[in-house]
Amino acid sequence: MAYPTTIAAGIHIAGSIQASEDVAIEGSVEGSISLSEVLYVAAGALVRGNVDVREAHIDGVVIGTIRASERVILGATARVQAAIATPALQMNDGAQYAGELNIGADAELSTSSTVAKASSAPRTSAAPTTASAARRPSPTAAPLPARSSVAPTSAAAA
């Protein structure tokens, strides 16, 4: 297995990256990334721009758009504000995501999806959405009555 081309920590690239091999970002990239292979964004790394890859493994910060022809994996330390289009998404506990999401074999992003469209407040994977939160009881609501450990009497059952 070949090692990916690596943009080391402390390196900042402003511009486009195009490659037909795996690329690992440990520093920062501001611009577009177009790969026919896998993009790795390490914890502590920053990518701001449009990403078009076969597969993306995100453990750092990505702001912009992500198009992956196979899948996107958001690791536990991922902080993503992006529109994502991919056939498959894996989001690990601890990952934070905010943005438009299209999953499926023919997933595409709307033409209005740009870096500026991403929300400014990432949501943790465990947080409920507004719609699902409305269906759940409030944690401050009165608790349910405790179950009785006493078996019902025959008079109560009749």
PDB file of C-alpha atoms in Angstrom:
ATOM      1  CA  MET A   1       0.000   0.000   0.000  1.00  0.00           C
ATOM      2  CA  ALA A   2       1.367   3.398  -0.970  1.00  0.00           C
ATOM      3  CA  TYR A   3       1.412   6.211   1.546  1.00  0.00           C
ATOM      4  CA  PRO A   4      -0.772   9.204   0.705  1.00  0.00           C
ATOM      5  CA  THR A   5       0.724  12.491  -0.374  1.00  0.00           C
ATOM      6  CA  THR A   6       0.653  14.563   2.814  1.00  0.00           C
ATOM      7  CA  ILE A   7       0.161  18.278   3.389  1.00  0.00           C
ATOM      8  CA  ALA A   8       1.957  18.442   6.742  1.00  0.00           C
ATOM      9  CA  ALA A   9       0.839  20.314   9.855  1.00  0.00           C
ATOM     10  CA  GLY A  10       2.000  23.922   9.662  1.00  0.00           C
ATOM     11  CA  ILE A  11       1.630  24.039   5.864  1.00  0.00           C
ATOM     12  CA  HIS A  12      -1.103  26.273   4.385  1.00  0.00           C
ATOM     13  CA  ILE A  13      -2.140  25.939   0.761  1.00  0.00           C
ATOM     14  CA  ALA A  14      -4.305  28.577  -0.914  1.00  0.00           C
ATOM     15  CA  GLY A  15      -5.420  27.240  -4.274  1.00  0.00           C
ATOM     16  CA  SER A  16      -6.470  24.014  -5.947  1.00  0.00           C
ATOM     17  CA  ILE A  17      -5.254  20.474  -5.405  1.00  0.00           C
ATOM     18  CA  GLN A  18      -5.825  17.911  -8.161  1.00  0.00           C
ATOM     19  CA  ALA A  19      -4.455  14.384  -7.908  1.00  0.00           C
ATOM     20  CA  SER A  20      -5.059  10.800  -8.950  1.00  0.00           C
ATOM     21  CA  GLU A  21      -3.771   9.411  -5.644  1.00  0.00           C
ATOM     22  CA  ASP A  22      -4.648   9.495  -1.940  1.00  0.00           C
ATOM     23  CA  VAL A  23      -3.986  12.820  -0.190  1.00  0.00           C
ATOM     24  CA  ALA A  24      -3.766  13.467   3.549  1.00  0.00           C
ATOM     25  CA  ILE A  25      -4.261  16.973   4.925  1.00  0.00           C
ATOM     26  CA  GLU A  26      -2.634  17.669   8.286  1.00  0.00           C
ATOM     27  CA  GLY A  27      -2.220  21.415   7.738  1.00  0.00           C
ATOM     28  CA  SER A  28      -4.754  23.682   6.025  1.00  0.00           C
ATOM     29  CA  VAL A  29      -6.101  24.084   2.520  1.00  0.00           C
ATOM     30  CA  GLU A  30      -8.218  26.958   1.275  1.00  0.00           C
ATOM     31  CA  GLY A  31      -9.518  26.161  -2.189  1.00  0.00           C
ATOM     32  CA  SER A  32     -10.789  23.212  -4.171  1.00  0.00           C
ATOM     33  CA  ILE A  33      -9.621  19.617  -3.822  1.00  0.00           C
ATOM     34  CA  SER A  34     -10.327  17.180  -6.662  1.00  0.00           C
ATOM     35  CA  LEU A  35      -9.087  13.598  -6.281  1.00  0.00           C
ATOM     36  CA  SER A  36      -9.865  10.349  -8.043  1.00  0.00           C
ATOM     37  CA  GLU A  37      -8.919   8.578  -4.812  1.00  0.00           C
ATOM     38  CA  VAL A  38      -9.206   9.127  -1.023  1.00  0.00           C
ATOM     39  CA  LEU A  39      -8.929  12.373   0.944  1.00  0.00           C
ATOM     40  CA  TYR A  40      -7.888  12.138   4.598  1.00  0.00           C
ATOM     41  CA  VAL A  41      -8.401  15.235   6.764  1.00  0.00           C
ATOM     42  CA  ALA A  42      -6.533  14.677  10.029  1.00  0.00           C
ATOM     43  CA  ALA A  43      -7.641  15.906  13.457  1.00  0.00           C
ATOM     44  CA  GLY A  44      -6.425  19.492  13.753  1.00  0.00           C
ATOM     45  CA  ALA A  45      -6.437  20.041   9.974  1.00  0.00           C
ATOM     46  CA  LEU A  46      -8.653  22.569   8.148  1.00  0.00           C
ATOM     47  CA  VAL A  47     -10.116  22.421   4.654  1.00  0.00           C
ATOM     48  CA  ARG A  48     -12.170  25.387   3.466  1.00  0.00           C
ATOM     49  CA  GLY A  49     -13.554  24.957  -0.023  1.00  0.00           C
ATOM     50  CA  ASN A  50     -15.076  22.463  -2.423  1.00  0.00           C
ATOM     51  CA  VAL A  51     -14.047  18.813  -2.176  1.00  0.00           C
ATOM     52  CA  ASP A  52     -14.706  16.313  -4.994  1.00  0.00           C
ATOM     53  CA  VAL A  53     -13.265  12.857  -4.233  1.00  0.00           C
ATOM     54  CA  ARG A  54     -13.902   9.128  -4.449  1.00  0.00           C
ATOM     55  CA  GLU A  55     -13.889   8.792  -0.662  1.00  0.00           C
ATOM     56  CA  ALA A  56     -13.411  11.230   2.246  1.00  0.00           C
ATOM     57  CA  HIS A  57     -12.227  10.359   5.763  1.00  0.00           C
ATOM     58  CA  ILE A  58     -12.722  13.453   7.914  1.00  0.00           C
ATOM     59  CA  ASP A  59     -11.272  13.808  11.410  1.00  0.00           C
ATOM     60  CA  GLY A  60     -10.573  17.556  11.226  1.00  0.00           C
ATOM     61  CA  VAL A  61     -12.548  20.616  10.101  1.00  0.00           C
ATOM     62  CA  VAL A  62     -14.149  20.943   6.660  1.00  0.00           C
ATOM     63  CA  ILE A  63     -16.137  24.023   5.629  1.00  0.00           C
ATOM     64  CA  GLY A  64     -17.675  24.084   2.150  1.00  0.00           C
ATOM     65  CA  THR A  65     -18.956  21.221   0.003  1.00  0.00           C
ATOM     66  CA  ILE A  66     -18.077  17.533  -0.144  1.00  0.00           C
ATOM     67  CA  ARG A  67     -18.941  15.333  -3.127  1.00  0.00           C
ATOM     68  CA  ALA A  68     -17.784  11.739  -2.768  1.00  0.00           C
ATOM     69  CA  SER A  69     -18.508   9.118  -5.418  1.00  0.00           C
ATOM     70  CA  GLU A  70     -18.299   6.240  -2.889  1.00  0.00           C
ATOM     71  CA  ARG A  71     -18.569   7.404   0.730  1.00  0.00           C
ATOM     72  CA  VAL A  72     -17.836   9.955   3.442  1.00  0.00           C
ATOM     73  CA  ILE A  73     -16.661   8.948   6.914  1.00  0.00           C
ATOM     74  CA  LEU A  74     -16.887  11.508   9.720  1.00  0.00           C
ATOM     75  CA  GLY A  75     -14.594  10.475  12.566  1.00  0.00           C
ATOM     76  CA  ALA A  76     -15.164  11.266  16.235  1.00  0.00           C
ATOM     77  CA  THR A  77     -13.187  14.529  16.022  1.00  0.00           C
ATOM     78  CA  ALA A  78     -14.740  15.733  12.731  1.00  0.00           C
ATOM     79  CA  ARG A  79     -16.254  19.232  12.671  1.00  0.00           C
ATOM     80  CA  VAL A  80     -18.007  19.685   9.334  1.00  0.00           C
ATOM     81  CA  GLN A  81     -20.024  22.633   8.007  1.00  0.00           C
ATOM     82  CA  ALA A  82     -20.707  21.518   4.472  1.00  0.00           C
ATOM     83  CA  ALA A  83     -23.170  20.408   1.880  1.00  0.00           C
ATOM     84  CA  ILE A  84     -22.493  16.686   1.377  1.00  0.00           C
ATOM     85  CA  ALA A  85     -23.517  14.462  -1.560  1.00  0.00           C
ATOM     86  CA  THR A  86     -22.490  10.808  -1.356  1.00  0.00           C
ATOM     87  CA  PRO A  87     -23.940   7.314  -1.799  1.00  0.00           C
ATOM     88  CA  ALA A  88     -22.924   6.372   1.773  1.00  0.00           C
ATOM     89  CA  LEU A  89     -22.230   8.292   4.990  1.00  0.00           C
ATOM     90  CA  GLN A  90     -20.724   6.997   8.225  1.00  0.00           C
ATOM     91  CA  MET A  91     -20.853   9.368  11.200  1.00  0.00           C
ATOM     92  CA  ASN A  92     -19.040   8.267  14.337  1.00  0.00           C
ATOM     93  CA  ASP A  93     -20.007   9.298  17.883  1.00  0.00           C
ATOM     94  CA  GLY A  94     -18.603  12.733  18.667  1.00  0.00           C
ATOM     95  CA  ALA A  95     -18.624  13.976  15.070  1.00  0.00           C
ATOM     96  CA  GLN A  96     -20.328  17.321  14.487  1.00  0.00           C
ATOM     97  CA  TYR A  97     -22.137  18.173  11.263  1.00  0.00           C
ATOM     98  CA  ALA A  98     -24.201  21.085   9.956  1.00  0.00           C
ATOM     99  CA  GLY A  99     -25.355  21.518   6.381  1.00  0.00           C
ATOM    100  CA  GLU A 100     -27.257  20.057   3.443  1.00  0.00           C
ATOM    101  CA  LEU A 101     -27.066  16.273   3.130  1.00  0.00           C
ATOM    102  CA  ASN A 102     -27.958  14.138   0.109  1.00  0.00           C
ATOM    103  CA  ILE A 103     -27.327  10.410   0.400  1.00  0.00           C
ATOM    104  CA  GLY A 104     -27.965   7.869  -2.340  1.00  0.00           C
ATOM    105  CA  ALA A 105     -26.619   6.461  -5.570  1.00  0.00           C
ATOM    106  CA  ASP A 106     -27.609   9.607  -7.480  1.00  0.00           C
ATOM    107  CA  ALA A 107     -26.915  12.129  -4.699  1.00  0.00           C
ATOM    108  CA  GLU A 108     -26.339  15.650  -5.955  1.00  0.00           C
ATOM    109  CA  LEU A 109     -26.102  19.026  -4.267  1.00  0.00           C
ATOM    110  CA  SER A 110     -28.286  21.983  -5.074  1.00  0.00           C
ATOM    111  CA  THR A 111     -26.614  24.600  -7.244  1.00  0.00           C
ATOM    112  CA  SER A 112     -26.880  27.101  -4.382  1.00  0.00           C
ATOM    113  CA  SER A 113     -24.605  25.010  -2.124  1.00  0.00           C
ATOM    114  CA  THR A 114     -21.474  27.040  -1.507  1.00  0.00           C
ATOM    115  CA  VAL A 115     -19.020  27.642   1.290  1.00  0.00           C
ATOM    116  CA  ALA A 116     -21.102  30.607   2.481  1.00  0.00           C
ATOM    117  CA  LYS A 117     -24.274  28.490   2.742  1.00  0.00           C
ATOM    118  CA  ALA A 118     -22.935  26.314   5.580  1.00  0.00           C
ATOM    119  CA  SER A 119     -24.501  26.945   8.987  1.00  0.00           C
ATOM    120  CA  SER A 120     -22.317  28.575  11.625  1.00  0.00           C
ATOM    121  CA  ALA A 121     -23.332  26.203  14.442  1.00  0.00           C
ATOM    122  CA  PRO A 122     -22.337  22.557  14.071  1.00  0.00           C
ATOM    123  CA  ARG A 123     -24.672  20.007  15.651  1.00  0.00           C
ATOM    124  CA  THR A 124     -23.340  16.994  17.500  1.00  0.00           C
ATOM    125  CA  SER A 125     -24.465  13.634  16.217  1.00  0.00           C
ATOM    126  CA  ALA A 126     -26.318  12.911  19.470  1.00  0.00           C
ATOM    127  CA  ALA A 127     -28.398  16.106  19.477  1.00  0.00           C
ATOM    128  CA  PRO A 128     -31.997  15.820  18.303  1.00  0.00           C
ATOM    129  CA  THR A 129     -33.230  17.908  15.436  1.00  0.00           C
ATOM    130  CA  THR A 130     -35.954  20.473  16.068  1.00  0.00           C
ATOM    131  CA  ALA A 131     -38.597  18.228  14.517  1.00  0.00           C
ATOM    132  CA  SER A 132     -37.655  15.156  16.540  1.00  0.00           C
ATOM    133  CA  ALA A 133     -37.236  17.191  19.724  1.00  0.00           C
ATOM    134  CA  ALA A 134     -40.856  18.346  19.449  1.00  0.00           C
ATOM    135  CA  ARG A 135     -42.013  14.724  19.558  1.00  0.00           C
ATOM    136  CA  ARG A 136     -39.964  13.828  22.620  1.00  0.00           C
ATOM    137  CA  PRO A 137     -40.970  14.670  26.170  1.00  0.00           C
ATOM    138  CA  SER A 138     -39.014  17.451  27.793  1.00  0.00           C
ATOM    139  CA  PRO A 139     -36.381  16.308  30.312  1.00  0.00           C
ATOM    140  CA  THR A 140     -37.957  18.774  32.769  1.00  0.00           C
ATOM    141  CA  ALA A 141     -41.439  17.305  32.317  1.00  0.00           C
ATOM    142  CA  ALA A 142     -42.968  15.435  35.234  1.00  0.00           C
ATOM    143  CA  PRO A 143     -41.538  11.931  35.529  1.00  0.00           C
ATOM    144  CA  LEU A 144     -43.678   8.907  34.823  1.00  0.00           C
ATOM    145  CA  PRO A 145     -45.219   7.284  37.904  1.00  0.00           C
ATOM    146  CA  ALA A 146     -43.078   4.584  39.463  1.00  0.00           C
ATOM    147  CA  ARG A 147     -44.098   0.998  38.909  1.00  0.00           C
ATOM    148  CA  SER A 148     -45.622  -0.669  41.918  1.00  0.00           C
ATOM    149  CA  SER A 149     -43.852  -3.733  43.184  1.00  0.00           C
ATOM    150  CA  VAL A 150     -47.063  -4.950  44.849  1.00  0.00           C
ATOM    151  CA  ALA A 151     -49.058  -7.501  42.877  1.00  0.00           C
ATOM    152  CA  PRO A 152     -52.700  -6.506  42.276  1.00  0.00           C
ATOM    153  CA  THR A 153     -55.225  -8.103  44.575  1.00  0.00           C
ATOM    154  CA  SER A 154     -58.078 -10.151  43.235  1.00  0.00           C
ATOM    155  CA  ALA A 155     -60.508  -7.426  44.355  1.00  0.00           C
ATOM    156  CA  ALA A 156     -58.604  -4.804  42.342  1.00  0.00           C
ATOM    157  CA  ALA A 157     -58.490  -7.078  39.335  1.00  0.00           C
ATOM    158  CA  ALA A 158     -62.256  -7.641  39.398  1.00  0.00           C
TER     159      ALA A 158
END
